[in-house]
JSON list of C-alpha atoms in Angstrom, two decimals:
[
{"chain": "M", "resi": 1, "resn": "MET", "atom": "CA", "xyz": [107.41, 34.06, 209.40]},
{"chain": "M", "resi": 2, "resn": "GLY", "atom": "CA", "xyz": [105.42, 32.33, 206.64]},
{"chain": "M", "resi": 3, "resn": "LEU", "atom": "CA", "xyz": [104.25, 33.17, 203.17]},
{"chain": "M", "resi": 4, "resn": "SER", "atom": "CA", "xyz": [101.21, 32.19, 201.17]},
{"chain": "M", "resi": 5, "resn": "ALA", "atom": "CA", "xyz": [100.57, 33.67, 197.75]},
{"chain": "M", "resi": 6, "resn": "ILE", "atom": "CA", "xyz": [97.91, 33.54, 195.05]},
{"chain": "M", "resi": 7, "resn": "VAL", "atom": "CA", "xyz": [98.80, 34.44, 191.48]},
{"chain": "M", "resi": 8, "resn": "ASP", "atom": "CA", "xyz": [95.59, 35.08, 189.58]},
{"chain": "M", "resi": 9, "resn": "ALA", "atom": "CA", "xyz": [95.61, 35.75, 185.85]},
{"chain": "M", "resi": 10, "resn": "GLN", "atom": "CA", "xyz": [92.28, 34.93, 184.30]},
{"chain": "M", "resi": 11, "resn": "VAL", "atom": "CA", "xyz": [90.44, 35.48, 181.07]},
{"chain": "M", "resi": 12, "resn": "GLN", "atom": "CA", "xyz": [86.68, 35.60, 181.34]},
{"chain": "M", "resi": 13, "resn": "PHE", "atom": "CA", "xyz": [84.23, 36.67, 178.68]},
{"chain": "M", "resi": 14, "resn": "GLU", "atom": "CA", "xyz": [80.71, 36.28, 177.37]},
{"chain": "M", "resi": 15, "resn": "ASN", "atom": "CA", "xyz": [80.17, 36.78, 173.65]},
{"chain": "M", "resi": 16, "resn": "THR", "atom": "CA", "xyz": [76.56, 36.97, 172.44]},
{"chain": "M", "resi": 17, "resn": "GLY", "atom": "CA", "xyz": [75.12, 37.16, 168.99]},
{"chain": "M", "resi": 18, "resn": "THR", "atom": "CA", "xyz": [72.02, 36.45, 166.92]},
{"chain": "M", "resi": 19, "resn": "PRO", "atom": "CA", "xyz": [72.46, 33.62, 164.46]},
{"chain": "M", "resi": 20, "resn": "ALA", "atom": "CA", "xyz": [69.82, 32.85, 161.82]},
{"chain": "M", "resi": 21, "resn": "LEU", "atom": "CA", "xyz": [68.28, 30.21, 164.06]},
{"chain": "M", "resi": 22, "resn": "GLY", "atom": "CA", "xyz": [68.20, 30.22, 167.87]},
{"chain": "M", "resi": 23, "resn": "SER", "atom": "CA", "xyz": [70.47, 32.20, 170.10]},
{"chain": "M", "resi": 24, "resn": "ASN", "atom": "CA", "xyz": [74.18, 32.10, 170.56]},
{"chain": "M", "resi": 25, "resn": "VAL", "atom": "CA", "xyz": [76.13, 32.67, 173.76]},
{"chain": "M", "resi": 26, "resn": "HIS", "atom": "CA", "xyz": [79.76, 31.71, 174.13]},
{"chain": "M", "resi": 27, "resn": "LYS", "atom": "CA", "xyz": [81.10, 31.89, 177.68]},
{"chain": "M", "resi": 28, "resn": "TYR", "atom": "CA", "xyz": [84.60, 31.24, 178.87]},
{"chain": "M", "resi": 29, "resn": "GLN", "atom": "CA", "xyz": [86.30, 31.44, 182.22]},
{"chain": "M", "resi": 30, "resn": "GLY", "atom": "CA", "xyz": [89.73, 29.96, 182.22]},
{"chain": "M", "resi": 31, "resn": "TRP", "atom": "CA", "xyz": [93.27, 29.69, 183.35]},
{"chain": "M", "resi": 32, "resn": "GLY", "atom": "CA", "xyz": [92.51, 30.06, 187.01]},
{"chain": "M", "resi": 33, "resn": "VAL", "atom": "CA", "xyz": [94.47, 30.64, 190.12]},
{"chain": "M", "resi": 34, "resn": "ARG", "atom": "CA", "xyz": [97.89, 29.42, 191.22]},
{"chain": "M", "resi": 35, "resn": "GLU", "atom": "CA", "xyz": [98.26, 29.02, 194.96]},
{"chain": "M", "resi": 36, "resn": "LEU", "atom": "CA", "xyz": [101.71, 28.89, 196.53]},
{"chain": "M", "resi": 37, "resn": "ALA", "atom": "CA", "xyz": [102.17, 27.59, 200.07]},
{"chain": "M", "resi": 38, "resn": "ASP", "atom": "CA", "xyz": [105.07, 28.51, 202.32]},
{"chain": "M", "resi": 39, "resn": "GLY", "atom": "CA", "xyz": [108.26, 26.64, 201.42]},
{"chain": "M", "resi": 40, "resn": "THR", "atom": "CA", "xyz": [110.87, 26.20, 198.70]},
{"chain": "M", "resi": 41, "resn": "GLY", "atom": "CA", "xyz": [109.57, 23.28, 196.62]},
{"chain": "M", "resi": 42, "resn": "THR", "atom": "CA", "xyz": [107.15, 22.90, 193.74]},
{"chain": "M", "resi": 43, "resn": "GLY", "atom": "CA", "xyz": [103.98, 24.89, 194.43]},
{"chain": "M", "resi": 44, "resn": "GLN", "atom": "CA", "xyz": [105.69, 26.82, 197.21]},
{"chain": "M", "resi": 45, "resn": "ALA", "atom": "CA", "xyz": [107.36, 30.19, 197.78]},
{"chain": "M", "resi": 46, "resn": "ASN", "atom": "CA", "xyz": [109.10, 31.83, 200.71]},
{"chain": "M", "resi": 47, "resn": "ARG", "atom": "CA", "xyz": [110.13, 35.23, 199.32]},
{"chain": "M", "resi": 48, "resn": "VAL", "atom": "CA", "xyz": [108.15, 38.18, 198.01]},
{"chain": "M", "resi": 49, "resn": "PHE", "atom": "CA", "xyz": [109.21, 41.62, 196.83]},
{"chain": "M", "resi": 50, "resn": "SER", "atom": "CA", "xyz": [106.66, 44.36, 196.17]},
{"chain": "M", "resi": 51, "resn": "GLN", "atom": "CA", "xyz": [107.20, 48.00, 195.43]},
{"chain": "M", "resi": 52, "resn": "THR", "atom": "CA", "xyz": [105.84, 51.03, 193.62]},
{"chain": "M", "resi": 53, "resn": "ILE", "atom": "CA", "xyz": [108.55, 52.48, 191.38]},
{"chain": "M", "resi": 54, "resn": "THR", "atom": "CA", "xyz": [108.53, 55.82, 189.59]},
{"chain": "M", "resi": 55, "resn": "LEU", "atom": "CA", "xyz": [111.08, 56.21, 186.81]},
{"chain": "M", "resi": 56, "resn": "ALA", "atom": "CA", "xyz": [112.06, 59.56, 185.36]},
{"chain": "M", "resi": 57, "resn": "ALA", "atom": "CA", "xyz": [111.83, 60.11, 181.60]},
{"chain": "M", "resi": 58, "resn": "SER", "atom": "CA", "xyz": [114.06, 57.59, 179.76]},
{"chain": "M", "resi": 59, "resn": "ALA", "atom": "CA", "xyz": [115.33, 56.19, 183.10]},
{"chain": "M", "resi": 60, "resn": "ASN", "atom": "CA", "xyz": [115.68, 52.59, 184.22]},
{"chain": "M", "resi": 61, "resn": "GLN", "atom": "CA", "xyz": [116.25, 50.64, 187.41]},
{"chain": "M", "resi": 62, "resn": "ASP", "atom": "CA", "xyz": [117.91, 47.23, 187.75]},
{"chain": "M", "resi": 63, "resn": "LEU", "atom": "CA", "xyz": [116.44, 45.09, 190.52]},
{"chain": "M", "resi": 64, "resn": "ASP", "atom": "CA", "xyz": [119.10, 42.72, 191.86]},
{"chain": "M", "resi": 65, "resn": "LEU", "atom": "CA", "xyz": [117.06, 39.59, 192.48]},
{"chain": "M", "resi": 66, "resn": "ASN", "atom": "CA", "xyz": [119.93, 37.94, 194.36]},
{"chain": "M", "resi": 67, "resn": "GLY", "atom": "CA", "xyz": [121.12, 41.11, 196.08]},
{"chain": "M", "resi": 68, "resn": "ALA", "atom": "CA", "xyz": [119.84, 43.52, 198.66]},
{"chain": "M", "resi": 69, "resn": "LEU", "atom": "CA", "xyz": [116.08, 43.60, 197.96]},
{"chain": "M", "resi": 70, "resn": "VAL", "atom": "CA", "xyz": [113.89, 43.61, 201.06]},
{"chain": "M", "resi": 71, "resn": "ASP", "atom": "CA", "xyz": [110.27, 42.67, 201.50]},
{"chain": "M", "resi": 72, "resn": "ALA", "atom": "CA", "xyz": [107.58, 44.99, 202.83]},
{"chain": "M", "resi": 73, "resn": "LEU", "atom": "CA", "xyz": [108.29, 43.83, 206.40]},
{"chain": "M", "resi": 74, "resn": "GLY", "atom": "CA", "xyz": [112.03, 44.53, 206.17]},
{"chain": "M", "resi": 75, "resn": "GLY", "atom": "CA", "xyz": [113.09, 40.91, 205.67]},
{"chain": "M", "resi": 76, "resn": "PRO", "atom": "CA", "xyz": [115.29, 39.61, 202.87]},
{"chain": "M", "resi": 77, "resn": "ALA", "atom": "CA", "xyz": [113.85, 39.26, 199.37]},
{"chain": "M", "resi": 78, "resn": "VAL", "atom": "CA", "xyz": [116.84, 37.45, 197.91]},
{"chain": "M", "resi": 79, "resn": "PHE", "atom": "CA", "xyz": [115.78, 35.00, 195.21]},
{"chain": "M", "resi": 80, "resn": "ALA", "atom": "CA", "xyz": [117.33, 31.77, 193.95]},
{"chain": "M", "resi": 81, "resn": "ARG", "atom": "CA", "xyz": [114.20, 31.05, 191.88]},
{"chain": "M", "resi": 82, "resn": "VAL", "atom": "CA", "xyz": [111.34, 33.25, 190.68]},
{"chain": "M", "resi": 83, "resn": "LYS", "atom": "CA", "xyz": [107.84, 31.74, 190.64]},
{"chain": "M", "resi": 84, "resn": "ALA", "atom": "CA", "xyz": [105.84, 34.79, 189.50]},
{"chain": "M", "resi": 85, "resn": "ILE", "atom": "CA", "xyz": [106.27, 38.34, 188.25]},
{"chain": "M", "resi": 86, "resn": "ALA", "atom": "CA", "xyz": [103.38, 40.81, 188.15]},
{"chain": "M", "resi": 87, "resn": "ILE", "atom": "CA", "xyz": [103.69, 44.36, 186.86]},
{"chain": "M", "resi": 88, "resn": "ASN", "atom": "CA", "xyz": [100.97, 46.98, 186.70]},
{"chain": "M", "resi": 89, "resn": "ALA", "atom": "CA", "xyz": [101.77, 50.05, 184.60]},
{"chain": "M", "resi": 90, "resn": "ARG", "atom": "CA", "xyz": [99.75, 52.94, 185.95]},
{"chain": "M", "resi": 91, "resn": "ALA", "atom": "CA", "xyz": [97.03, 54.27, 183.62]},
{"chain": "M", "resi": 92, "resn": "ALA", "atom": "CA", "xyz": [98.29, 57.84, 184.03]},
{"chain": "M", "resi": 93, "resn": "ASN", "atom": "CA", "xyz": [101.60, 56.94, 182.36]},
{"chain": "M", "resi": 94, "resn": "THR", "atom": "CA", "xyz": [102.28, 58.32, 178.89]},
{"chain": "M", "resi": 95, "resn": "ASN", "atom": "CA", "xyz": [105.14, 55.95, 178.08]},
{"chain": "M", "resi": 96, "resn": "ASN", "atom": "CA", "xyz": [105.40, 52.16, 178.25]},
{"chain": "M", "resi": 97, "resn": "VAL", "atom": "CA", "xyz": [107.13, 50.32, 181.07]},
{"chain": "M", "resi": 98, "resn": "VAL", "atom": "CA", "xyz": [109.76, 48.06, 179.53]},
{"chain": "M", "resi": 99, "resn": "VAL", "atom": "CA", "xyz": [110.71, 44.93, 181.48]},
{"chain": "M", "resi": 100, "resn": "GLY", "atom": "CA", "xyz": [113.91, 42.96, 180.89]},
{"chain": "M", "resi": 101, "resn": "ALA", "atom": "CA", "xyz": [117.24, 43.44, 179.06]},
{"chain": "M", "resi": 102, "resn": "ALA", "atom": "CA", "xyz": [119.55, 44.69, 181.79]},
{"chain": "M", "resi": 103, "resn": "ALA", "atom": "CA", "xyz": [122.81, 45.97, 180.29]},
{"chain": "M", "resi": 104, "resn": "ALA", "atom": "CA", "xyz": [124.79, 43.24, 182.08]},
{"chain": "M", "resi": 105, "resn": "ASN", "atom": "CA", "xyz": [123.94, 40.18, 184.19]},
{"chain": "M", "resi": 106, "resn": "GLY", "atom": "CA", "xyz": [120.33, 40.20, 182.95]},
{"chain": "M", "resi": 107, "resn": "PHE", "atom": "CA", "xyz": [117.80, 37.80, 184.45]},
{"chain": "M", "resi": 108, "resn": "VAL", "atom": "CA", "xyz": [116.62, 35.55, 181.63]},
{"chain": "M", "resi": 109, "resn": "GLY", "atom": "CA", "xyz": [113.68, 33.87, 183.37]},
{"chain": "M", "resi": 110, "resn": "PRO", "atom": "CA", "xyz": [110.62, 33.89, 181.11]},
{"chain": "M", "resi": 111, "resn": "PHE", "atom": "CA", "xyz": [112.15, 36.21, 178.50]},
{"chain": "M", "resi": 112, "resn": "GLY", "atom": "CA", "xyz": [114.03, 33.59, 176.44]},
{"chain": "M", "resi": 113, "resn": "ALA", "atom": "CA", "xyz": [117.26, 35.61, 176.36]},
{"chain": "M", "resi": 114, "resn": "ALA", "atom": "CA", "xyz": [118.86, 38.32, 178.47]},
{"chain": "M", "resi": 115, "resn": "THR", "atom": "CA", "xyz": [118.25, 40.90, 175.72]},
{"chain": "M", "resi": 116, "resn": "HIS", "atom": "CA", "xyz": [114.50, 40.28, 175.35]},
{"chain": "M", "resi": 117, "resn": "THR", "atom": "CA", "xyz": [111.90, 42.66, 176.75]},
{"chain": "M", "resi": 118, "resn": "VAL", "atom": "CA", "xyz": [108.18, 43.05, 177.33]},
{"chain": "M", "resi": 119, "resn": "ALA", "atom": "CA", "xyz": [106.56, 46.48, 176.86]},
{"chain": "M", "resi": 120, "resn": "VAL", "atom": "CA", "xyz": [103.67, 47.13, 179.24]},
{"chain": "M", "resi": 121, "resn": "PRO", "atom": "CA", "xyz": [101.52, 50.02, 177.97]},
{"chain": "M", "resi": 122, "resn": "PRO", "atom": "CA", "xyz": [99.87, 52.60, 180.23]},
{"chain": "M", "resi": 123, "resn": "GLY", "atom": "CA", "xyz": [97.12, 50.85, 182.18]},
{"chain": "M", "resi": 124, "resn": "GLY", "atom": "CA", "xyz": [98.46, 47.44, 181.13]},
{"chain": "M", "resi": 125, "resn": "GLN", "atom": "CA", "xyz": [99.49, 44.50, 183.22]},
{"chain": "M", "resi": 126, "resn": "PHE", "atom": "CA", "xyz": [102.10, 41.79, 182.79]},
{"chain": "M", "resi": 127, "resn": "VAL", "atom": "CA", "xyz": [101.60, 38.66, 184.90]},
{"chain": "M", "resi": 128, "resn": "ILE", "atom": "CA", "xyz": [103.52, 35.44, 184.43]},
{"chain": "M", "resi": 129, "resn": "SER", "atom": "CA", "xyz": [104.04, 32.42, 186.65]},
{"chain": "M", "resi": 130, "resn": "HIS", "atom": "CA", "xyz": [106.12, 29.25, 186.57]},
{"chain": "M", "resi": 131, "resn": "PRO", "atom": "CA", "xyz": [104.18, 26.09, 187.45]},
{"chain": "M", "resi": 132, "resn": "ASP", "atom": "CA", "xyz": [107.08, 24.08, 188.85]},
{"chain": "M", "resi": 133, "resn": "ALA", "atom": "CA", "xyz": [110.47, 24.92, 190.33]},
{"chain": "M", "resi": 134, "resn": "GLY", "atom": "CA", "xyz": [110.58, 28.51, 189.03]},
{"chain": "M", "resi": 135, "resn": "TRP", "atom": "CA", "xyz": [113.05, 30.38, 186.87]},
{"chain": "M", "resi": 136, "resn": "THR", "atom": "CA", "xyz": [116.64, 30.21, 188.08]},
{"chain": "M", "resi": 137, "resn": "VAL", "atom": "CA", "xyz": [118.35, 33.35, 189.34]},
{"chain": "M", "resi": 138, "resn": "THR", "atom": "CA", "xyz": [122.12, 33.08, 189.00]},
{"chain": "M", "resi": 139, "resn": "ALA", "atom": "CA", "xyz": [123.99, 35.33, 191.43]},
{"chain": "M", "resi": 140, "resn": "ALA", "atom": "CA", "xyz": [126.30, 37.89, 189.80]},
{"chain": "M", "resi": 141, "resn": "THR", "atom": "CA", "xyz": [125.71, 36.59, 186.24]},
{"chain": "M", "resi": 142, "resn": "ALA", "atom": "CA", "xyz": [121.93, 36.45, 185.62]},
{"chain": "M", "resi": 143, "resn": "ASP", "atom": "CA", "xyz": [120.19, 38.25, 188.44]},
{"chain": "M", "resi": 144, "resn": "LEU", "atom": "CA", "xyz": [119.25, 41.77, 187.30]},
{"chain": "M", "resi": 145, "resn": "LEU", "atom": "CA", "xyz": [115.65, 42.46, 186.28]},
{"chain": "M", "resi": 146, "resn": "ARG", "atom": "CA", "xyz": [115.44, 45.83, 184.54]},
{"chain": "M", "resi": 147, "resn": "VAL", "atom": "CA", "xyz": [112.36, 48.05, 184.53]},
{"chain": "M", "resi": 148, "resn": "ALA", "atom": "CA", "xyz": [112.60, 51.07, 182.25]},
{"chain": "M", "resi": 149, "resn": "ASN", "atom": "CA", "xyz": [110.68, 54.07, 181.01]},
{"chain": "M", "resi": 150, "resn": "SER", "atom": "CA", "xyz": [110.36, 53.68, 177.23]},
{"chain": "M", "resi": 151, "resn": "GLY", "atom": "CA", "xyz": [110.52, 57.36, 176.38]},
{"chain": "M", "resi": 152, "resn": "ALA", "atom": "CA", "xyz": [111.39, 60.92, 177.10]},
{"chain": "M", "resi": 153, "resn": "GLY", "atom": "CA", "xyz": [109.29, 63.74, 178.46]},
{"chain": "M", "resi": 154, "resn": "THR", "atom": "CA", "xyz": [107.34, 62.12, 181.29]},
{"chain": "M", "resi": 155, "resn": "PRO", "atom": "CA", "xyz": [107.94, 59.72, 184.18]},
{"chain": "M", "resi": 156, "resn": "VAL", "atom": "CA", "xyz": [106.24, 56.33, 184.51]},
{"chain": "M", "resi": 157, "resn": "THR", "atom": "CA", "xyz": [104.98, 54.63, 187.65]},
{"chain": "M", "resi": 158, "resn": "LEU", "atom": "CA", "xyz": [104.61, 50.88, 188.07]},
{"chain": "M", "resi": 159, "resn": "ASP", "atom": "CA", "xyz": [103.69, 48.43, 190.78]},
{"chain": "M", "resi": 160, "resn": "ILE", "atom": "CA", "xyz": [105.79, 45.26, 190.81]},
{"chain": "M", "resi": 161, "resn": "VAL", "atom": "CA", "xyz": [105.44, 42.01, 192.73]},
{"chain": "M", "resi": 162, "resn": "ILE", "atom": "CA", "xyz": [107.99, 39.19, 192.50]},
{"chain": "M", "resi": 163, "resn": "VAL", "atom": "CA", "xyz": [107.35, 35.87, 194.25]},
{"chain": "M", "resi": 164, "resn": "GLY", "atom": "CA", "xyz": [109.93, 33.12, 194.55]},
{"chain": "M", "resi": 165, "resn": "THR", "atom": "CA", "xyz": [112.18, 31.05, 196.74]},
{"chain": "M", "resi": 166, "resn": "SER", "atom": "CA", "xyz": [115.44, 31.54, 198.59]},
{"chain": "M", "resi": 167, "resn": "VAL", "atom": "CA", "xyz": [116.88, 28.20, 197.42]}
]
C-alpha cells in the first residue's frame, strides 16, 4: 500500500482599475502546491485520515491522532507527525466549526498552545501544511484534535483530511 498526496492552498486574483494614464492590471497566483510522496521523511507521508463529521448543537469530538483512527480503506491512521490538516465547513452550517483546544491531551501542532483554536465559518476552509518533518503528535499527552460546534440550536457538518506519518 502506498500514499501520494497533494496539499493545494492557493491565492489567485486579478485586480483591474483605470488610473489617470494607461491601464492597470495586477495579477497574482501564488503559494502553490505541496506534493508528498510515500514515506516517512521530509516531503513524504504514509498516513491519511478523512471523514465527514456531523456534530450536534454545542457538541464536540476529539480525534485521537495516535489512537484508533482508520483510513478510508480500513487501515491504520495512527500519526506520529502531522504534515497537513484541511477542514471544510459546509455552507449549510449556521454555526462555526471550532478546531483545537481539547479539554486534555490537546494536540498543539500549528496552534501555538493546546488551548488555542481556529473558528471556521460556514462555507469556510482551513488548510495548513508543514513543509518539513511535520508537527509532533505525542501519544497520551498531546494527541487529541478537537472539532466542535460553536453554538446551540443547529448541527454542523465538516469534512476533515489529516495527512502525516506513522513515525
